[in-house]
mmCIF file of C-alpha atoms in Angstrom:
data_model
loop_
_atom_site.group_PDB
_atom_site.id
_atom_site.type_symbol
_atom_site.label_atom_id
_atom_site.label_comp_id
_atom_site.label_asym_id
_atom_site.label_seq_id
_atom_site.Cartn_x
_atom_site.Cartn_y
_atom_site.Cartn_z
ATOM 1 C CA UNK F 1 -7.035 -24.774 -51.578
ATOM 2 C CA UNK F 2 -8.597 -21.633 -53.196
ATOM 3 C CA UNK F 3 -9.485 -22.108 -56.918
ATOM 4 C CA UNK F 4 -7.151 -20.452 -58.805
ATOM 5 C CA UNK F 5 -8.846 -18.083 -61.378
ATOM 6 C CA UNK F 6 -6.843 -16.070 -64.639
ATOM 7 C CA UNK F 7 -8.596 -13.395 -65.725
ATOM 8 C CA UNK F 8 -6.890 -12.183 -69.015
ATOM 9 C CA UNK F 9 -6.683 -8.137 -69.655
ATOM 10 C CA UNK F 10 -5.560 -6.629 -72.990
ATOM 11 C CA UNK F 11 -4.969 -3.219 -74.057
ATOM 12 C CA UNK F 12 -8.216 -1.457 -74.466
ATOM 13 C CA UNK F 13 -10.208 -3.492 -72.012
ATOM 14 C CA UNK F 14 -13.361 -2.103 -70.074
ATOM 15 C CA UNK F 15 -12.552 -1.862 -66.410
ATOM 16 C CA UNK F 16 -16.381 -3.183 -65.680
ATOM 17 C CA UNK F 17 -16.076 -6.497 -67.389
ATOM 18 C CA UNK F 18 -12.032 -6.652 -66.000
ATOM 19 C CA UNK F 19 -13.466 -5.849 -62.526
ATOM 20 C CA UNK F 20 -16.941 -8.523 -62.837
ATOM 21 C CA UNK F 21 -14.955 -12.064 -61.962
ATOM 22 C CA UNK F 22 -13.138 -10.585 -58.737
ATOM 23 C CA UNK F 23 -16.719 -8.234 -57.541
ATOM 24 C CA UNK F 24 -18.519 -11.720 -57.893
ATOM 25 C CA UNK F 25 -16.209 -14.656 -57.081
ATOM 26 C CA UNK F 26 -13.623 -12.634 -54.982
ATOM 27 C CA UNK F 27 -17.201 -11.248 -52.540
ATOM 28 C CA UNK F 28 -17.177 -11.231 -49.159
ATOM 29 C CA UNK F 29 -19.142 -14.161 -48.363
ATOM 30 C CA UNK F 30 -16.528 -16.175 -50.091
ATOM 31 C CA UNK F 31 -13.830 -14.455 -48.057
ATOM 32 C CA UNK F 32 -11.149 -15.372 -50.401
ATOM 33 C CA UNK F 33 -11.390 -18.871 -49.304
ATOM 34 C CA UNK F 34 -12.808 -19.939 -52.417
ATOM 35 C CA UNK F 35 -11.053 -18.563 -55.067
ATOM 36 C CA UNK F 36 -7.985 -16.830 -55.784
ATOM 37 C CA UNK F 37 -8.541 -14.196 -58.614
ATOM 38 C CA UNK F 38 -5.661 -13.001 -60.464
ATOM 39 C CA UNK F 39 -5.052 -11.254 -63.728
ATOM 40 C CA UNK F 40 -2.798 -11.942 -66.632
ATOM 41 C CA UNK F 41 -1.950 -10.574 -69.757
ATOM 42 C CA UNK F 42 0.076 -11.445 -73.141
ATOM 43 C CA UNK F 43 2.392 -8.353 -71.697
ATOM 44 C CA UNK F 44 2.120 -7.581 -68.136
ATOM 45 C CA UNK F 45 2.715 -4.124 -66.922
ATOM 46 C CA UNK F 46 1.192 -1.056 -67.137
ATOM 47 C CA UNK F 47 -1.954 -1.600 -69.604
ATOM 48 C CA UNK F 48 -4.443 1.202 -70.958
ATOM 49 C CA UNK F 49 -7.798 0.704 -70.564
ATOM 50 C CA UNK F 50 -10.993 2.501 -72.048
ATOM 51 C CA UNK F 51 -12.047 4.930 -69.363
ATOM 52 C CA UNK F 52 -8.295 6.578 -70.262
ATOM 53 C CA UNK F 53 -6.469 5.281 -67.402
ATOM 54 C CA UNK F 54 -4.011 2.243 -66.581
ATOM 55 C CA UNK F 55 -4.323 -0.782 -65.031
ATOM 56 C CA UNK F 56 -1.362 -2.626 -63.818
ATOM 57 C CA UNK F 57 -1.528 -6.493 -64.814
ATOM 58 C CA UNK F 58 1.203 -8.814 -62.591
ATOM 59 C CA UNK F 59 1.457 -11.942 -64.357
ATOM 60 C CA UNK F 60 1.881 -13.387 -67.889
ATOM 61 C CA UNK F 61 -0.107 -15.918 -69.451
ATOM 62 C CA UNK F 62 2.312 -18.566 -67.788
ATOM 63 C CA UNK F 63 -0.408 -18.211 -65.141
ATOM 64 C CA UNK F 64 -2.991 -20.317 -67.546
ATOM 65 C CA UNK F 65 -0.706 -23.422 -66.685
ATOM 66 C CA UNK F 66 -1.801 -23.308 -63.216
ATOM 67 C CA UNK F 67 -5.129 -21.891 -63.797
ATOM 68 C CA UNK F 68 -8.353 -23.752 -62.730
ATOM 69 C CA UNK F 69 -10.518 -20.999 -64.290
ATOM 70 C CA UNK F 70 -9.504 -19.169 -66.852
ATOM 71 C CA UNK F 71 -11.845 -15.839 -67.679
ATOM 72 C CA UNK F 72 -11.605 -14.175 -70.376
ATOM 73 C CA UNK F 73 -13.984 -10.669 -69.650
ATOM 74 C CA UNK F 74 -14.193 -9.533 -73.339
ATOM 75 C CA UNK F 75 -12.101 -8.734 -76.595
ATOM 76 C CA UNK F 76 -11.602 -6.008 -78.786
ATOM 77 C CA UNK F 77 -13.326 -7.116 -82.167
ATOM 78 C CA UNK F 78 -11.137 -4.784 -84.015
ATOM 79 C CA UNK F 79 -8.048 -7.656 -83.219
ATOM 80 C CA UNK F 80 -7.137 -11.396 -84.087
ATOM 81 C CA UNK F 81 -6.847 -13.238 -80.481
ATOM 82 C CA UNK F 82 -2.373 -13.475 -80.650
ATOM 83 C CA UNK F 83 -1.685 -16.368 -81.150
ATOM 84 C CA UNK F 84 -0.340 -17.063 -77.633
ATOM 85 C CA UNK F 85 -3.246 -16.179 -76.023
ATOM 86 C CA UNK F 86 -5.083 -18.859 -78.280
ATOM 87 C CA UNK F 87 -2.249 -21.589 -77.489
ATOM 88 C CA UNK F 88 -2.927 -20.744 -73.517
ATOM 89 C CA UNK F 89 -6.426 -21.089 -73.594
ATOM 90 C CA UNK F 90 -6.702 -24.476 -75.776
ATOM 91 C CA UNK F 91 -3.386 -25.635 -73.164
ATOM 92 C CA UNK F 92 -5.144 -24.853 -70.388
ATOM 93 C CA UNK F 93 -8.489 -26.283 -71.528
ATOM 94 C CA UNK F 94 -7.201 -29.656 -72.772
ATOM 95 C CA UNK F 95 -5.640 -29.382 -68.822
ATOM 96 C CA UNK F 96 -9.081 -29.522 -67.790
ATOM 97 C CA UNK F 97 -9.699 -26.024 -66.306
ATOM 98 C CA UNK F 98 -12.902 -24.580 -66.990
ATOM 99 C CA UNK F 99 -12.778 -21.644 -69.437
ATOM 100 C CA UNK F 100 -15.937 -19.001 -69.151
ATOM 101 C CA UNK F 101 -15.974 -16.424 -71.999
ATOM 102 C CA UNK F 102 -17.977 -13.143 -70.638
ATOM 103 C CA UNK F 103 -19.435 -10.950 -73.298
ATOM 104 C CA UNK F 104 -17.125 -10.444 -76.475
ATOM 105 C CA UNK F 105 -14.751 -13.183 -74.682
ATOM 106 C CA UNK F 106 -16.804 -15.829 -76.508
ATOM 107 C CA UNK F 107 -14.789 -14.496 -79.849
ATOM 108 C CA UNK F 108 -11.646 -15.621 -77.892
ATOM 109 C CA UNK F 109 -13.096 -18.966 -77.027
ATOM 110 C CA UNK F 110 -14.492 -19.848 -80.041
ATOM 111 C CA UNK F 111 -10.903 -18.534 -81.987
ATOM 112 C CA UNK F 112 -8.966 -21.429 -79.736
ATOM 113 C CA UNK F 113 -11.399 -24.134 -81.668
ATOM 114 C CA UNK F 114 -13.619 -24.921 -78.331
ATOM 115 C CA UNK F 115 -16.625 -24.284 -79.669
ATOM 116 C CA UNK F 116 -16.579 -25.573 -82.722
ATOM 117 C CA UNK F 117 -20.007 -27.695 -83.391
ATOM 118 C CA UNK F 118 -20.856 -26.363 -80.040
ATOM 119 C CA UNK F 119 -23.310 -23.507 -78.637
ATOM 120 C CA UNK F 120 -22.078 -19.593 -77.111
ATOM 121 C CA UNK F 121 -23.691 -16.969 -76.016
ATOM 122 C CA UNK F 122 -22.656 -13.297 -76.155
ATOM 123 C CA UNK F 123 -23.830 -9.851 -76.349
ATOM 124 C CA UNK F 124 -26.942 -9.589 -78.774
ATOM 125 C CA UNK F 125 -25.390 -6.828 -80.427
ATOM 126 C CA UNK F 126 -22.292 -9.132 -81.221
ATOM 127 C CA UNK F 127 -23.953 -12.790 -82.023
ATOM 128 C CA UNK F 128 -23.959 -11.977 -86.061
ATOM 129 C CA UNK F 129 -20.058 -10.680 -85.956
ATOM 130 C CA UNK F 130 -19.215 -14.194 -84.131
ATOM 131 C CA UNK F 131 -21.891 -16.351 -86.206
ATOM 132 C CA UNK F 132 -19.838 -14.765 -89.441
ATOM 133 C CA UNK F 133 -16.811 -15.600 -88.043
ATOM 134 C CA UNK F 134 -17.322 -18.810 -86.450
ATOM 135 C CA UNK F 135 -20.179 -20.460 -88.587
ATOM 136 C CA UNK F 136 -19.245 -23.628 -86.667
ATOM 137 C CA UNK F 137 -21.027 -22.390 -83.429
ATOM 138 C CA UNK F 138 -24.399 -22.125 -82.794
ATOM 139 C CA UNK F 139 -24.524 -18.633 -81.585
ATOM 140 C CA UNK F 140 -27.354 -17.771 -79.199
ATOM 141 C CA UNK F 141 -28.113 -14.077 -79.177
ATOM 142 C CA UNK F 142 -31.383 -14.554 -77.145
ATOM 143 C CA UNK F 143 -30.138 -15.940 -73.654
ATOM 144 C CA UNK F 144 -27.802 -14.759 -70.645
ATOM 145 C CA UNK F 145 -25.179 -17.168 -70.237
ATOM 146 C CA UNK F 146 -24.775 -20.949 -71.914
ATOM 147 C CA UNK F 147 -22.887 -23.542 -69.769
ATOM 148 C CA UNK F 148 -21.680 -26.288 -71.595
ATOM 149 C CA UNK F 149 -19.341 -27.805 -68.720
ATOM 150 C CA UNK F 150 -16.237 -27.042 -69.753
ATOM 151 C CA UNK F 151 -17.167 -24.269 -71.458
ATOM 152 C CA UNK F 152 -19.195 -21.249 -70.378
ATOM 153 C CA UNK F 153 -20.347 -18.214 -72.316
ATOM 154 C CA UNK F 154 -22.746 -15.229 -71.439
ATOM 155 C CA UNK F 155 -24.024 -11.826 -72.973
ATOM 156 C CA UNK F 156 -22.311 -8.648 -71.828
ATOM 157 C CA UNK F 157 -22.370 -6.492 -68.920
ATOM 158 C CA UNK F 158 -25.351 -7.495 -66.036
ATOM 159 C CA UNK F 159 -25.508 -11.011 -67.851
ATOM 160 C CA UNK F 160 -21.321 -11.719 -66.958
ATOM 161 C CA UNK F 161 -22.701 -10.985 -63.764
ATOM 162 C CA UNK F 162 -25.076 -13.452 -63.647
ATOM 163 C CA UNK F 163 -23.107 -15.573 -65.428
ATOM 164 C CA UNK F 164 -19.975 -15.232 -62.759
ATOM 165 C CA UNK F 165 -22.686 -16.085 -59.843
ATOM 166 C CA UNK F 166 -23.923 -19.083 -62.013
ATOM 167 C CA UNK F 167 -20.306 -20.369 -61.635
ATOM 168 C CA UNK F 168 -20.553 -19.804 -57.818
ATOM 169 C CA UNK F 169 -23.660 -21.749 -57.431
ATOM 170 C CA UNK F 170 -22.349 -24.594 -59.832
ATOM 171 C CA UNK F 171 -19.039 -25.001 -57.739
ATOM 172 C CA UNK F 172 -20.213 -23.849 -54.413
ATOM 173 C CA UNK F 173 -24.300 -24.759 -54.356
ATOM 174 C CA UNK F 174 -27.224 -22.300 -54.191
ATOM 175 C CA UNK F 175 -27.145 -21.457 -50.640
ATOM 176 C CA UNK F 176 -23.815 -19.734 -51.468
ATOM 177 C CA UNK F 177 -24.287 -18.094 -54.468
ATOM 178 C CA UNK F 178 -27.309 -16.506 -53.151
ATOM 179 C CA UNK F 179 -25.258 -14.948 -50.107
ATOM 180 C CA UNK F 180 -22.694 -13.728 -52.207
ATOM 181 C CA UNK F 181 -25.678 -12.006 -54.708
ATOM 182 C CA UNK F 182 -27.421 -10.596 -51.408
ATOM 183 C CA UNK F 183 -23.325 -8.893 -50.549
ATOM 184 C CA UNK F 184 -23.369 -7.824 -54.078
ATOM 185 C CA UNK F 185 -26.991 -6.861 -54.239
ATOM 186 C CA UNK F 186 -27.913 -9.074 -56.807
ATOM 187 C CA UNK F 187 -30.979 -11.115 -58.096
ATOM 188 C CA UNK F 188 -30.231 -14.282 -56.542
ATOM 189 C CA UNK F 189 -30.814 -16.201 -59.389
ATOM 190 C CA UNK F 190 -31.850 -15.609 -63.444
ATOM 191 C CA UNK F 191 -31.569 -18.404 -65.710
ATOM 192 C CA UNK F 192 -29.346 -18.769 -68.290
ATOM 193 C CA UNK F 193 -32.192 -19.233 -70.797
ATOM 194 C CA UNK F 194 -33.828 -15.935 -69.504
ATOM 195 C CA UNK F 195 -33.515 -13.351 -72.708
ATOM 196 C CA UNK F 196 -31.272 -10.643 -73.182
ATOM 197 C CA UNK F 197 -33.139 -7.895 -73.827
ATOM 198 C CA UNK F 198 -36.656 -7.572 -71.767
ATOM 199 C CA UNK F 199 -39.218 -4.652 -72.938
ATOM 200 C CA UNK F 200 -39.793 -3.835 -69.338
ATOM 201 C CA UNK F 201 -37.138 -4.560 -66.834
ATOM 202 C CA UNK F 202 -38.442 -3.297 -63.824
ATOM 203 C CA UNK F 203 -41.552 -3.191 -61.958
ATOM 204 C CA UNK F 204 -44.004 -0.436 -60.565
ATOM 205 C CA UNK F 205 -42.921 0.622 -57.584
ATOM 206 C CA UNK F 206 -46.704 0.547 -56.301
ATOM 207 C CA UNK F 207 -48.155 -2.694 -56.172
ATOM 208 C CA UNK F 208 -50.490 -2.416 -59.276
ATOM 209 C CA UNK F 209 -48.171 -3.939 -61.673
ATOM 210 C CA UNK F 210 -49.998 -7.605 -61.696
ATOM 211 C CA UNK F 211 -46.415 -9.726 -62.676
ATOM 212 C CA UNK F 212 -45.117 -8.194 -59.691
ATOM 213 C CA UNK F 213 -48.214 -9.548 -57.503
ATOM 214 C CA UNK F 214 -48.317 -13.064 -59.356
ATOM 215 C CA UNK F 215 -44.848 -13.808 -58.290
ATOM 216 C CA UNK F 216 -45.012 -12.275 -55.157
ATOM 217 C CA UNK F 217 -47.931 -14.658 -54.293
ATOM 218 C CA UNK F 218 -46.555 -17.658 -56.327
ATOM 219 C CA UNK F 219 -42.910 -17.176 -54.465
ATOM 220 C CA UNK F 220 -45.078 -17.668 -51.132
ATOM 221 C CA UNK F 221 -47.059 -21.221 -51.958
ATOM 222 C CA UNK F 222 -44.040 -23.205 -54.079
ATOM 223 C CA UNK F 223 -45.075 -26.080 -52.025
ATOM 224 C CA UNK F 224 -48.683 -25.911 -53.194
ATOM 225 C CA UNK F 225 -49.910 -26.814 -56.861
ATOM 226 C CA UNK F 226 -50.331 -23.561 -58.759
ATOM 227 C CA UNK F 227 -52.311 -24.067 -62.131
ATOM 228 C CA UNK F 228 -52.347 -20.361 -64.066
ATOM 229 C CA UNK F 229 -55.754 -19.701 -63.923
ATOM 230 C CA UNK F 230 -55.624 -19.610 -60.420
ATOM 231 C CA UNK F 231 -52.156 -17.654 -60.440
ATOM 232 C CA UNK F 232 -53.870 -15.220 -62.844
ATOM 233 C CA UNK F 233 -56.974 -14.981 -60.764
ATOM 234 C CA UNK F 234 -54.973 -13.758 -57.673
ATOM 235 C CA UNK F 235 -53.308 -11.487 -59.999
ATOM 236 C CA UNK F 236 -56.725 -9.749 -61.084
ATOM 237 C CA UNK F 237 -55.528 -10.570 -64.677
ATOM 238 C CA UNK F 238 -56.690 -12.854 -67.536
ATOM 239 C CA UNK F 239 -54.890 -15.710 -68.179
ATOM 240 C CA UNK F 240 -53.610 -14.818 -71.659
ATOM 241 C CA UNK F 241 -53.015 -11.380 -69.675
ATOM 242 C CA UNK F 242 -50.791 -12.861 -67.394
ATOM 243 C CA UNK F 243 -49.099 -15.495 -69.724
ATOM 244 C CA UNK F 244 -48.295 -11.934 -72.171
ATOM 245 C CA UNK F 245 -47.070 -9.637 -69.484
ATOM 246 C CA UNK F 246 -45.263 -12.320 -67.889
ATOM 247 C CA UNK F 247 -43.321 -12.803 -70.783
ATOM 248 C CA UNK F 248 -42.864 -8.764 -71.318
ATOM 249 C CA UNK F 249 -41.462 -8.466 -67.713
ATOM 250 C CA UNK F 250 -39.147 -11.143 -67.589
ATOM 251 C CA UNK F 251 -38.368 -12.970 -71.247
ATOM 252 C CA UNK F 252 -40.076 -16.629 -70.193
ATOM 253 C CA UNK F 253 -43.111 -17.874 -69.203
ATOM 254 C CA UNK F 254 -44.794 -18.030 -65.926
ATOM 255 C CA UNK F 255 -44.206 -21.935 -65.594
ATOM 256 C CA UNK F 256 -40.612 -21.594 -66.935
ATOM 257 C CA UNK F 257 -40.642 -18.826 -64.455
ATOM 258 C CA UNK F 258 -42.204 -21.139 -61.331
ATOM 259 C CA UNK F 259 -40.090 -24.132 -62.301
ATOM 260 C CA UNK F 260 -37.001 -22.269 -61.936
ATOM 261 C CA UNK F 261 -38.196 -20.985 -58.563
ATOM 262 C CA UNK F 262 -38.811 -24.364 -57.033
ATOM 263 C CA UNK F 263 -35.535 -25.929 -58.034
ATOM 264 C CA UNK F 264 -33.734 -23.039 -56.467
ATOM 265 C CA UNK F 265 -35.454 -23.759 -53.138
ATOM 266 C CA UNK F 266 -34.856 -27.769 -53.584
ATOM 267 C CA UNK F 267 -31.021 -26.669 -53.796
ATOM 268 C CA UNK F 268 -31.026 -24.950 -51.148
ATOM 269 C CA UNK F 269 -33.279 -27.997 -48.904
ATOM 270 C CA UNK F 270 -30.769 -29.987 -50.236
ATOM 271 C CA UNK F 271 -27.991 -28.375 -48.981
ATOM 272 C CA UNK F 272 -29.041 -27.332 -45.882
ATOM 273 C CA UNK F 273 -31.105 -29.594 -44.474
ATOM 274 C CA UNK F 274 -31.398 -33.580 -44.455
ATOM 275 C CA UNK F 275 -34.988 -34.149 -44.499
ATOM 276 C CA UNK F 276 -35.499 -37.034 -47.014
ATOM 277 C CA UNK F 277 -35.515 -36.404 -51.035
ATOM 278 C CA UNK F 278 -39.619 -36.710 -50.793
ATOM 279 C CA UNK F 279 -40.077 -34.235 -48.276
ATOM 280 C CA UNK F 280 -37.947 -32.127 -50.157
ATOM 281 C CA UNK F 281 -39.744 -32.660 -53.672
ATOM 282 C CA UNK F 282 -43.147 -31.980 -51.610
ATOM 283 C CA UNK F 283 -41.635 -28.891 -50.325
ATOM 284 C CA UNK F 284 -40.339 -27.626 -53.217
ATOM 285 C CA UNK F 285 -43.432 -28.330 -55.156
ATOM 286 C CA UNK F 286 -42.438 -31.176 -57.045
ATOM 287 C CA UNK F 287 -45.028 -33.762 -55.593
ATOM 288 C CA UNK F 288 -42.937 -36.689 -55.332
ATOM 289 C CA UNK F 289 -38.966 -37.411 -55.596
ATOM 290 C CA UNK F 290 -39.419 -39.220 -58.762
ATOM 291 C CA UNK F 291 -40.547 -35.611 -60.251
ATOM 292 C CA UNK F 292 -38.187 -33.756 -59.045
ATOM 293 C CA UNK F 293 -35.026 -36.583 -60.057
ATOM 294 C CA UNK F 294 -36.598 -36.280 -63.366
ATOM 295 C CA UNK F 295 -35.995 -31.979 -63.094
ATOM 296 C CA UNK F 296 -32.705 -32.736 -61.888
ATOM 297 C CA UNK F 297 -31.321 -34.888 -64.450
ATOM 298 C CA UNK F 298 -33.096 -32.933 -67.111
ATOM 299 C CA UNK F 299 -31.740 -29.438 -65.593
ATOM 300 C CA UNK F 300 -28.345 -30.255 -63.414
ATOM 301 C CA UNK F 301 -27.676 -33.568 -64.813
ATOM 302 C CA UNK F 302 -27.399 -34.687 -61.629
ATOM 303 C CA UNK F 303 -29.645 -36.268 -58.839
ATOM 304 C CA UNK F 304 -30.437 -34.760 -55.463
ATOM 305 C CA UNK F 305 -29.081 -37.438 -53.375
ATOM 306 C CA UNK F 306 -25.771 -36.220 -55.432
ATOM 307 C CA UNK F 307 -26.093 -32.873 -54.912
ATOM 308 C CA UNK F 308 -26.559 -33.039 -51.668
ATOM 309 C CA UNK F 309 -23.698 -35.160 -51.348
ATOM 310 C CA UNK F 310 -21.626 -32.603 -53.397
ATOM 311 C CA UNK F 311 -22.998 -29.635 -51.616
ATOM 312 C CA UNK F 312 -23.387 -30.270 -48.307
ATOM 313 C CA UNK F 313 -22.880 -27.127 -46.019
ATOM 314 C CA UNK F 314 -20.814 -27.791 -43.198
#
């Protein structure tokens, strides 16, 4: 059966963030199979939105009690959460659906006590409103989405994006999510520890921009070792060059950058595939299976053989 998803609306809401859950986990590839997305509200009906027009919301929040994701896309910080819309969430929570809190939606999540002692992310711009409010959460202003299991909270608009494919690929496995971001025209993949706000977002559209040729060369040799003064070299670049406009482009490093990359194409060995867990760390670039179990646990908290066994694509 299709996992069913509750995406709360309120008066005021942006019809982006409303429209992110369904774009992402209601995609083509997925083919409604997957999930089912609906949308609730404290009072269904006819609601106003920001662009000046009306959406019309079908259900109540009774649909929380059958909810296995419940989405909240974002609050308006100018309102207390009611206080029915609190009792929902923490019901439907302590029911064991997973709650993900896009953008200002953390403000909702951390208002129904679940992150109390706990990390959130949300919209830079936001973090010192819900630190203020909240000083029982560890707010992180500098990262796209944080996933605590149960919980999950991102920054706004691109990042609930991200964050909604994150939930694909965590329920579904990478091969998935990185069909549905190729439908939606997505990256495939940024991690959640990637930062918010990056000086230069995009690269030269001409080949001389040297990040853009280090990852392009790196993204063809995963399987080889790659030490950065050989990356930079191919790059034409210093390594203190690279290591600096590495981190301008893109908010990490170039070995956070390169890790990430090879445990995306592990996943996807893993799911597709059955060669043995040490063909699949050589592969990937890991060198041996005890490396890459040692990623796993320290990244999925998981081992491969498991999620292979969880993901396995029929």
């Amino acid at each position: 059966m299709p996992r069913l998803v509750a995406v709360v609306a309120f008066d005021g809401i942006s019809p982006f963030l409303l429209a992110v859950p369904q774009a992402v986990l209601g995609a083509r590839p997925l083919r409604g199979a997957a999930y089912d997305v609906q949308v609730c509200a404290s009072s269904p009906g006819s609601l106003p939105t920001e662009a000046g027009y009306e959406v019309t919301v079908p259900h109540g929040l009774d649909l929380l009690e059958r909810a296995d994701l419940v989405v909240l896309p974002s609050w308006d910080l100018t309102r207390e959460p009611p206080a029915d819309l609190l009792d929902a969430v923490r019901a439907a929570h302590a029911r064991g659906a997973r709650v993900v809190g896009l953008c200002l939606g953390a403000f909702v999540v951390a208002a129904a006590g679940l992150l109390d002692g706990r990390e959130a992310a949300t919209h830079w711009h936001a973090a010192e409103a819900l630190a203020r409010r909240h000083p029982s959460v560890r707010v992180r202003p500098d990262v796209l989405w944080s996933d605590l299991g149960d919980v999950v909270t991102s920054a706004g608009v691109a990042a609930a994006l991200d964050c909604c494919l994150h939930v694909v690929r965590t329920d579904l496995g990478a091969h998935v999510a990185a069909e549905v971001a190729r439908s939606l025209v997505l990256a495939p993949h940024r991690d959640g520890s990637q930062a918010q706000f990056v000086p230069v977002p995009v690269a030269p559209a001409d080949g001389t921009d040297p990040v853009a040729r280090a990852m392009a060369w790196a993204a063809q040799r995963l399987d080889e070792p790659l030490d950065l003064d050989t990356w930079a070299a191919h790059a034409h670049v210093s390594r203190r060059t690279l290591t600096r406009q590495f981190r301008a482009r893109t908010g990490t490093s170039p070995s956070a950058w390169l890790l990430e990359q090879r445990l995306a194409r592990a996943r996807a060995l893993l799911e597709r595939g059955d060669e043995p867990v040490e063909v699949v760390a050589r592969r990937s670039g890991f060198g041996s299976s005890a490396s890459l179990r040692a990623h796993f646990a320290r990244r999925f908290r998981t081992s491969p053989r498991q999620h292979r066994a969880a993901f396995r694509q029929e």
